[in-house]
Amino acid sequence: IYKKLETIMHCPICFNMPEASIFLCKNGHPVCDNCYEQVRQNDCPVCKFPFYGTRNFLAEDIIQIIPFLCSDVQNNSVVPLQSSVENKTDSTLPIKEKIIPPRYCSGNFPCQLRSCLKELCAGRMLPHIRYHHSSMLNEVINSGRKYKEVWQLDYENDKSYETAIQISNMGLFFFLAKIDTRGYLRSVVLMLASDEVASDFSYKIKISDTSGCRTLSYKNKVLSCRENPVMDQSDDRCFEACCRDMSKICVNDNNFNCTLVIEILDSYFLLP
Ligand SMILES: [Zn+2]
Ligand SMILES: [Zn+2]
Ligand SMILES: [Zn+2]
């Protein structure tokens, strides 16, 4: 059946499987988004009728779940983050209000994993990540206003850690951490949402040695994933720990604990 789908779904111009958008001519003939750029000025290669920018969302959703389209770029320096600690709901926190997930944000957002940067609308990002970056996805059932995760990470130059976290009552977040070639650690939390929606969330990153004696922490509002912060150089939107600070934390061994807390701010509950 996959082979059959493959022959049905391929683009009639380049014969490749479309990867993102599929456009239809006035009579419904499909072309992939790469070829659309070339044919949009002209007419459909099959029937000569024009294109009006109509898309085939049903076919686009189908290609996201077909397993022959494995375009995950192999990049050994990027390590998917696996949950090291079972995520438990903070039971000390009284749940006063039932938290409704944030409102849907329109427009496209870039996928922040493996430098993919594929632009997708909010509703299509989770299927994309489930299919293309499944090893980098954590899906968590959460209640209450806090989400907490602890990872033990290696302190090695030129290493990246990336994960997408789908939190049931908050939305989809990207946690990115990078140790550059000079040993600087930079980290940020981005959300699949507009700046306005993302700013109702804060995150805290705590870096500590494995015994928990020495710590560095940072707190900021969550950024929209449209921000695309640079992780290779200082960026005031990101957490940064210089190599001297990192060497104090990783004094005995080459790893450190990284605690991430994402929290819903009071502003989230205010009526707009
Ligand atoms: Zn094509
Ligand atoms: Zn046509
Ligand atoms: Zn992607």
JSON list of N, CA and C in Angstrom, two decimals, residues 87-102 141-149 167-171 173 191 198-204 219 222 260-270:
[
{"chain": "A", "resi": 87, "resn": "ASN", "atom": "N", "xyz": [8.33, 12.51, 34.54]},
{"chain": "A", "resi": 87, "resn": "ASN", "atom": "CA", "xyz": [7.77, 13.82, 34.86]},
{"chain": "A", "resi": 87, "resn": "ASN", "atom": "C", "xyz": [6.54, 13.67, 35.74]},
{"chain": "A", "resi": 88, "resn": "LYS", "atom": "N", "xyz": [6.65, 14.25, 36.91]},
{"chain": "A", "resi": 88, "resn": "LYS", "atom": "CA", "xyz": [5.52, 14.16, 37.84]},
{"chain": "A", "resi": 88, "resn": "LYS", "atom": "C", "xyz": [4.89, 15.53, 37.98]},
{"chain": "A", "resi": 89, "resn": "THR", "atom": "N", "xyz": [3.61, 15.54, 38.11]},
{"chain": "A", "resi": 89, "resn": "THR", "atom": "CA", "xyz": [2.91, 16.79, 38.36]},
{"chain": "A", "resi": 89, "resn": "THR", "atom": "C", "xyz": [3.27, 17.28, 39.76]},
{"chain": "A", "resi": 90, "resn": "ASP", "atom": "N", "xyz": [3.50, 18.56, 39.86]},
{"chain": "A", "resi": 90, "resn": "ASP", "atom": "CA", "xyz": [3.83, 19.14, 41.15]},
{"chain": "A", "resi": 90, "resn": "ASP", "atom": "C", "xyz": [2.60, 19.05, 42.06]},
{"chain": "A", "resi": 91, "resn": "SER", "atom": "N", "xyz": [2.62, 18.07, 42.97]},
{"chain": "A", "resi": 91, "resn": "SER", "atom": "CA", "xyz": [1.42, 17.81, 43.76]},
{"chain": "A", "resi": 91, "resn": "SER", "atom": "C", "xyz": [1.24, 18.84, 44.88]},
{"chain": "A", "resi": 92, "resn": "THR", "atom": "N", "xyz": [2.30, 19.61, 45.18]},
{"chain": "A", "resi": 92, "resn": "THR", "atom": "CA", "xyz": [2.18, 20.61, 46.23]},
{"chain": "A", "resi": 92, "resn": "THR", "atom": "C", "xyz": [1.39, 21.83, 45.74]},
{"chain": "A", "resi": 93, "resn": "LEU", "atom": "N", "xyz": [1.21, 21.88, 44.43]},
{"chain": "A", "resi": 93, "resn": "LEU", "atom": "CA", "xyz": [0.56, 23.06, 43.85]},
{"chain": "A", "resi": 93, "resn": "LEU", "atom": "C", "xyz": [-0.94, 22.84, 43.77]},
{"chain": "A", "resi": 94, "resn": "PRO", "atom": "N", "xyz": [-1.72, 23.66, 44.47]},
{"chain": "A", "resi": 94, "resn": "PRO", "atom": "CA", "xyz": [-3.17, 23.47, 44.35]},
{"chain": "A", "resi": 94, "resn": "PRO", "atom": "C", "xyz": [-3.64, 23.89, 42.96]},
{"chain": "A", "resi": 95, "resn": "ILE", "atom": "N", "xyz": [-4.44, 23.05, 42.36]},
{"chain": "A", "resi": 95, "resn": "ILE", "atom": "CA", "xyz": [-4.93, 23.40, 41.03]},
{"chain": "A", "resi": 95, "resn": "ILE", "atom": "C", "xyz": [-6.25, 24.14, 41.20]},
{"chain": "A", "resi": 96, "resn": "LYS", "atom": "N", "xyz": [-6.16, 25.45, 41.08]},
{"chain": "A", "resi": 96, "resn": "LYS", "atom": "CA", "xyz": [-7.35, 26.27, 41.31]},
{"chain": "A", "resi": 96, "resn": "LYS", "atom": "C", "xyz": [-8.22, 26.28, 40.06]},
{"chain": "A", "resi": 97, "resn": "GLU", "atom": "N", "xyz": [-7.56, 26.32, 38.95]},
{"chain": "A", "resi": 97, "resn": "GLU", "atom": "CA", "xyz": [-8.31, 26.48, 37.72]},
{"chain": "A", "resi": 97, "resn": "GLU", "atom": "C", "xyz": [-7.96, 25.37, 36.75]},
{"chain": "A", "resi": 98, "resn": "LYS", "atom": "N", "xyz": [-8.93, 24.96, 36.01]},
{"chain": "A", "resi": 98, "resn": "LYS", "atom": "CA", "xyz": [-8.66, 23.98, 34.96]},
{"chain": "A", "resi": 98, "resn": "LYS", "atom": "C", "xyz": [-7.99, 24.74, 33.83]},
{"chain": "A", "resi": 99, "resn": "ILE", "atom": "N", "xyz": [-6.81, 24.27, 33.45]},
{"chain": "A", "resi": 99, "resn": "ILE", "atom": "CA", "xyz": [-6.06, 25.04, 32.46]},
{"chain": "A", "resi": 99, "resn": "ILE", "atom": "C", "xyz": [-6.44, 24.61, 31.05]},
{"chain": "A", "resi": 100, "resn": "ILE", "atom": "N", "xyz": [-6.89, 25.58, 30.30]},
{"chain": "A", "resi": 100, "resn": "ILE", "atom": "CA", "xyz": [-7.26, 25.32, 28.91]},
{"chain": "A", "resi": 100, "resn": "ILE", "atom": "C", "xyz": [-6.03, 25.65, 28.05]},
{"chain": "A", "resi": 101, "resn": "PRO", "atom": "N", "xyz": [-5.65, 24.76, 27.12]},
{"chain": "A", "resi": 101, "resn": "PRO", "atom": "CA", "xyz": [-4.47, 25.05, 26.29]},
{"chain": "A", "resi": 101, "resn": "PRO", "atom": "C", "xyz": [-4.60, 26.40, 25.59]},
{"chain": "A", "resi": 102, "resn": "PRO", "atom": "N", "xyz": [-3.46, 27.04, 25.31]},
{"chain": "A", "resi": 102, "resn": "PRO", "atom": "CA", "xyz": [-3.51, 28.38, 24.70]},
{"chain": "A", "resi": 102, "resn": "PRO", "atom": "C", "xyz": [-4.22, 28.39, 23.36]},
{"chain": "A", "resi": 141, "resn": "ILE", "atom": "N", "xyz": [1.66, 14.31, 29.52]},
{"chain": "A", "resi": 141, "resn": "ILE", "atom": "CA", "xyz": [0.37, 14.69, 30.09]},
{"chain": "A", "resi": 141, "resn": "ILE", "atom": "C", "xyz": [0.68, 15.49, 31.34]},
{"chain": "A", "resi": 142, "resn": "ASN", "atom": "N", "xyz": [0.20, 16.69, 31.42]},
{"chain": "A", "resi": 142, "resn": "ASN", "atom": "CA", "xyz": [0.54, 17.56, 32.54]},
{"chain": "A", "resi": 142, "resn": "ASN", "atom": "C", "xyz": [-0.71, 18.24, 33.05]},
{"chain": "A", "resi": 143, "resn": "SER", "atom": "N", "xyz": [-0.76, 18.45, 34.36]},
{"chain": "A", "resi": 143, "resn": "SER", "atom": "CA", "xyz": [-1.81, 19.30, 34.90]},
{"chain": "A", "resi": 143, "resn": "SER", "atom": "C", "xyz": [-1.12, 20.28, 35.82]},
{"chain": "A", "resi": 144, "resn": "GLY", "atom": "N", "xyz": [-1.78, 21.34, 36.15]},
{"chain": "A", "resi": 144, "resn": "GLY", "atom": "CA", "xyz": [-1.12, 22.35, 36.98]},
{"chain": "A", "resi": 144, "resn": "GLY", "atom": "C", "xyz": [-0.33, 23.31, 36.12]},
{"chain": "A", "resi": 145, "resn": "ARG", "atom": "N", "xyz": [0.26, 24.31, 36.76]},
{"chain": "A", "resi": 145, "resn": "ARG", "atom": "CA", "xyz": [0.87, 25.41, 36.03]},
{"chain": "A", "resi": 145, "resn": "ARG", "atom": "C", "xyz": [2.35, 25.21, 35.75]},
{"chain": "A", "resi": 146, "resn": "LYS", "atom": "N", "xyz": [2.91, 24.10, 36.25]},
{"chain": "A", "resi": 146, "resn": "LYS", "atom": "CA", "xyz": [4.35, 23.89, 36.07]},
{"chain": "A", "resi": 146, "resn": "LYS", "atom": "C", "xyz": [4.64, 22.60, 35.35]},
{"chain": "A", "resi": 147, "resn": "TYR", "atom": "N", "xyz": [5.71, 22.63, 34.56]},
{"chain": "A", "resi": 147, "resn": "TYR", "atom": "CA", "xyz": [6.23, 21.41, 33.96]},
{"chain": "A", "resi": 147, "resn": "TYR", "atom": "C", "xyz": [7.71, 21.38, 34.30]},
{"chain": "A", "resi": 148, "resn": "LYS", "atom": "N", "xyz": [8.19, 20.25, 34.76]},
{"chain": "A", "resi": 148, "resn": "LYS", "atom": "CA", "xyz": [9.59, 20.18, 35.15]},
{"chain": "A", "resi": 148, "resn": "LYS", "atom": "C", "xyz": [10.25, 18.93, 34.56]},
{"chain": "A", "resi": 149, "resn": "GLU", "atom": "N", "xyz": [11.50, 19.11, 34.16]},
{"chain": "A", "resi": 149, "resn": "GLU", "atom": "CA", "xyz": [12.25, 17.99, 33.58]},
{"chain": "A", "resi": 149, "resn": "GLU", "atom": "C", "xyz": [13.72, 18.15, 33.99]},
{"chain": "A", "resi": 167, "resn": "ILE", "atom": "N", "xyz": [3.35, 19.55, 25.77]},
{"chain": "A", "resi": 167, "resn": "ILE", "atom": "CA", "xyz": [2.79, 19.51, 27.11]},
{"chain": "A", "resi": 167, "resn": "ILE", "atom": "C", "xyz": [1.27, 19.65, 26.99]},
{"chain": "A", "resi": 168, "resn": "SER", "atom": "N", "xyz": [0.56, 18.65, 27.50]},
{"chain": "A", "resi": 168, "resn": "SER", "atom": "CA", "xyz": [-0.88, 18.55, 27.20]},
{"chain": "A", "resi": 168, "resn": "SER", "atom": "C", "xyz": [-1.67, 19.82, 27.50]},
{"chain": "A", "resi": 169, "resn": "ASN", "atom": "N", "xyz": [-1.37, 20.49, 28.60]},
{"chain": "A", "resi": 169, "resn": "ASN", "atom": "CA", "xyz": [-2.19, 21.66, 28.93]},
{"chain": "A", "resi": 169, "resn": "ASN", "atom": "C", "xyz": [-1.49, 22.99, 28.63]},
{"chain": "A", "resi": 170, "resn": "MET", "atom": "N", "xyz": [-0.38, 22.93, 27.89]},
{"chain": "A", "resi": 170, "resn": "MET", "atom": "CA", "xyz": [0.35, 24.18, 27.60]},
{"chain": "A", "resi": 170, "resn": "MET", "atom": "C", "xyz": [0.59, 24.38, 26.11]},
{"chain": "A", "resi": 171, "resn": "GLY", "atom": "N", "xyz": [0.98, 23.35, 25.41]},
{"chain": "A", "resi": 171, "resn": "GLY", "atom": "CA", "xyz": [1.29, 23.50, 24.00]},
{"chain": "A", "resi": 171, "resn": "GLY", "atom": "C", "xyz": [2.63, 22.86, 23.65]},
{"chain": "A", "resi": 173, "resn": "PHE", "atom": "N", "xyz": [6.63, 23.07, 22.82]},
{"chain": "A", "resi": 173, "resn": "PHE", "atom": "CA", "xyz": [7.82, 23.88, 23.12]},
{"chain": "A", "resi": 173, "resn": "PHE", "atom": "C", "xyz": [9.06, 23.21, 22.51]},
{"chain": "A", "resi": 191, "resn": "MET", "atom": "N", "xyz": [8.42, 28.53, 21.82]},
{"chain": "A", "resi": 191, "resn": "MET", "atom": "CA", "xyz": [7.09, 27.93, 21.80]},
{"chain": "A", "resi": 191, "resn": "MET", "atom": "C", "xyz": [6.49, 28.05, 20.41]},
{"chain": "A", "resi": 198, "resn": "ALA", "atom": "N", "xyz": [3.22, 33.24, 23.62]},
{"chain": "A", "resi": 198, "resn": "ALA", "atom": "CA", "xyz": [4.39, 32.67, 24.29]},
{"chain": "A", "resi": 198, "resn": "ALA", "atom": "C", "xyz": [4.79, 33.46, 25.53]},
{"chain": "A", "resi": 199, "resn": "SER", "atom": "N", "xyz": [4.53, 34.78, 25.54]},
{"chain": "A", "resi": 199, "resn": "SER", "atom": "CA", "xyz": [4.98, 35.60, 26.66]},
{"chain": "A", "resi": 199, "resn": "SER", "atom": "C", "xyz": [4.13, 35.38, 27.91]},
{"chain": "A", "resi": 200, "resn": "ASP", "atom": "N", "xyz": [3.08, 34.56, 27.83]},
{"chain": "A", "resi": 200, "resn": "ASP", "atom": "CA", "xyz": [2.34, 34.17, 29.03]},
{"chain": "A", "resi": 200, "resn": "ASP", "atom": "C", "xyz": [2.99, 32.97, 29.73]},
{"chain": "A", "resi": 201, "resn": "PHE", "atom": "N", "xyz": [4.15, 32.55, 29.21]},
{"chain": "A", "resi": 201, "resn": "PHE", "atom": "CA", "xyz": [4.87, 31.41, 29.80]},
{"chain": "A", "resi": 201, "resn": "PHE", "atom": "C", "xyz": [6.28, 31.87, 30.16]},
{"chain": "A", "resi": 202, "resn": "SER", "atom": "N", "xyz": [6.79, 31.36, 31.27]},
{"chain": "A", "resi": 202, "resn": "SER", "atom": "CA", "xyz": [8.19, 31.63, 31.58]},
{"chain": "A", "resi": 202, "resn": "SER", "atom": "C", "xyz": [8.92, 30.29, 31.67]},
{"chain": "A", "resi": 203, "resn": "TYR", "atom": "N", "xyz": [10.23, 30.35, 31.55]},
{"chain": "A", "resi": 203, "resn": "TYR", "atom": "CA", "xyz": [11.00, 29.13, 31.75]},
{"chain": "A", "resi": 203, "resn": "TYR", "atom": "C", "xyz": [12.20, 29.44, 32.62]},
{"chain": "A", "resi": 204, "resn": "LYS", "atom": "N", "xyz": [12.65, 28.40, 33.30]},
{"chain": "A", "resi": 204, "resn": "LYS", "atom": "CA", "xyz": [13.83, 28.54, 34.14]},
{"chain": "A", "resi": 204, "resn": "LYS", "atom": "C", "xyz": [14.76, 27.39, 33.78]},
{"chain": "A", "resi": 219, "resn": "LYS", "atom": "N", "xyz": [16.21, 32.76, 34.20]},
{"chain": "A", "resi": 219, "resn": "LYS", "atom": "CA", "xyz": [14.77, 32.75, 34.03]},
{"chain": "A", "resi": 219, "resn": "LYS", "atom": "C", "xyz": [14.38, 33.81, 32.99]},
{"chain": "A", "resi": 222, "resn": "VAL", "atom": "N", "xyz": [9.16, 32.78, 27.76]},
{"chain": "A", "resi": 222, "resn": "VAL", "atom": "CA", "xyz": [9.32, 31.90, 26.59]},
{"chain": "A", "resi": 222, "resn": "VAL", "atom": "C", "xyz": [9.20, 32.74, 25.32]},
{"chain": "A", "resi": 260, "resn": "LEU", "atom": "N", "xyz": [14.88, 21.96, 33.70]},
{"chain": "A", "resi": 260, "resn": "LEU", "atom": "CA", "xyz": [14.04, 22.90, 32.95]},
{"chain": "A", "resi": 260, "resn": "LEU", "atom": "C", "xyz": [12.67, 22.97, 33.62]},
{"chain": "A", "resi": 261, "resn": "VAL", "atom": "N", "xyz": [12.23, 24.18, 33.88]},
{"chain": "A", "resi": 261, "resn": "VAL", "atom": "CA", "xyz": [10.87, 24.37, 34.39]},
{"chain": "A", "resi": 261, "resn": "VAL", "atom": "C", "xyz": [10.16, 25.34, 33.46]},
{"chain": "A", "resi": 262, "resn": "ILE", "atom": "N", "xyz": [9.01, 24.94, 32.96]},
{"chain": "A", "resi": 262, "resn": "ILE", "atom": "CA", "xyz": [8.18, 25.85, 32.17]},
{"chain": "A", "resi": 262, "resn": "ILE", "atom": "C", "xyz": [6.93, 26.12, 33.00]},
{"chain": "A", "resi": 263, "resn": "GLU", "atom": "N", "xyz": [6.58, 27.38, 33.09]},
{"chain": "A", "resi": 263, "resn": "GLU", "atom": "CA", "xyz": [5.49, 27.75, 34.00]},
{"chain": "A", "resi": 263, "resn": "GLU", "atom": "C", "xyz": [4.52, 28.71, 33.31]},
{"chain": "A", "resi": 264, "resn": "ILE", "atom": "N", "xyz": [3.25, 28.55, 33.63]},
{"chain": "A", "resi": 264, "resn": "ILE", "atom": "CA", "xyz": [2.23, 29.46, 33.11]},
{"chain": "A", "resi": 264, "resn": "ILE", "atom": "C", "xyz": [2.17, 30.68, 34.03]},
{"chain": "A", "resi": 265, "resn": "LEU", "atom": "N", "xyz": [2.29, 31.87, 33.45]},
{"chain": "A", "resi": 265, "resn": "LEU", "atom": "CA", "xyz": [2.27, 33.10, 34.25]},
{"chain": "A", "resi": 265, "resn": "LEU", "atom": "C", "xyz": [0.82, 33.53, 34.52]},
{"chain": "A", "resi": 266, "resn": "ASP", "atom": "N", "xyz": [0.66, 34.39, 35.53]},
{"chain": "A", "resi": 266, "resn": "ASP", "atom": "CA", "xyz": [-0.68, 34.86, 35.90]},
{"chain": "A", "resi": 266, "resn": "ASP", "atom": "C", "xyz": [-1.40, 35.53, 34.72]},
{"chain": "A", "resi": 267, "resn": "SER", "atom": "N", "xyz": [-0.60, 36.21, 33.87]},
{"chain": "A", "resi": 267, "resn": "SER", "atom": "CA", "xyz": [-1.20, 36.94, 32.74]},
{"chain": "A", "resi": 267, "resn": "SER", "atom": "C", "xyz": [-2.01, 36.02, 31.82]},
{"chain": "A", "resi": 268, "resn": "TYR", "atom": "N", "xyz": [-1.66, 34.72, 31.85]},
{"chain": "A", "resi": 268, "resn": "TYR", "atom": "CA", "xyz": [-2.36, 33.75, 31.01]},
{"chain": "A", "resi": 268, "resn": "TYR", "atom": "C", "xyz": [-3.85, 33.69, 31.34]},
{"chain": "A", "resi": 269, "resn": "PHE", "atom": "N", "xyz": [-4.16, 33.92, 32.62]},
{"chain": "A", "resi": 269, "resn": "PHE", "atom": "CA", "xyz": [-5.54, 33.74, 33.08]},
{"chain": "A", "resi": 269, "resn": "PHE", "atom": "C", "xyz": [-6.36, 35.02, 32.99]},
{"chain": "A", "resi": 270, "resn": "LEU", "atom": "N", "xyz": [-5.69, 36.12, 32.61]},
{"chain": "A", "resi": 270, "resn": "LEU", "atom": "CA", "xyz": [-6.43, 37.37, 32.48]},
{"chain": "A", "resi": 270, "resn": "LEU", "atom": "C", "xyz": [-7.19, 37.36, 31.16]}
]
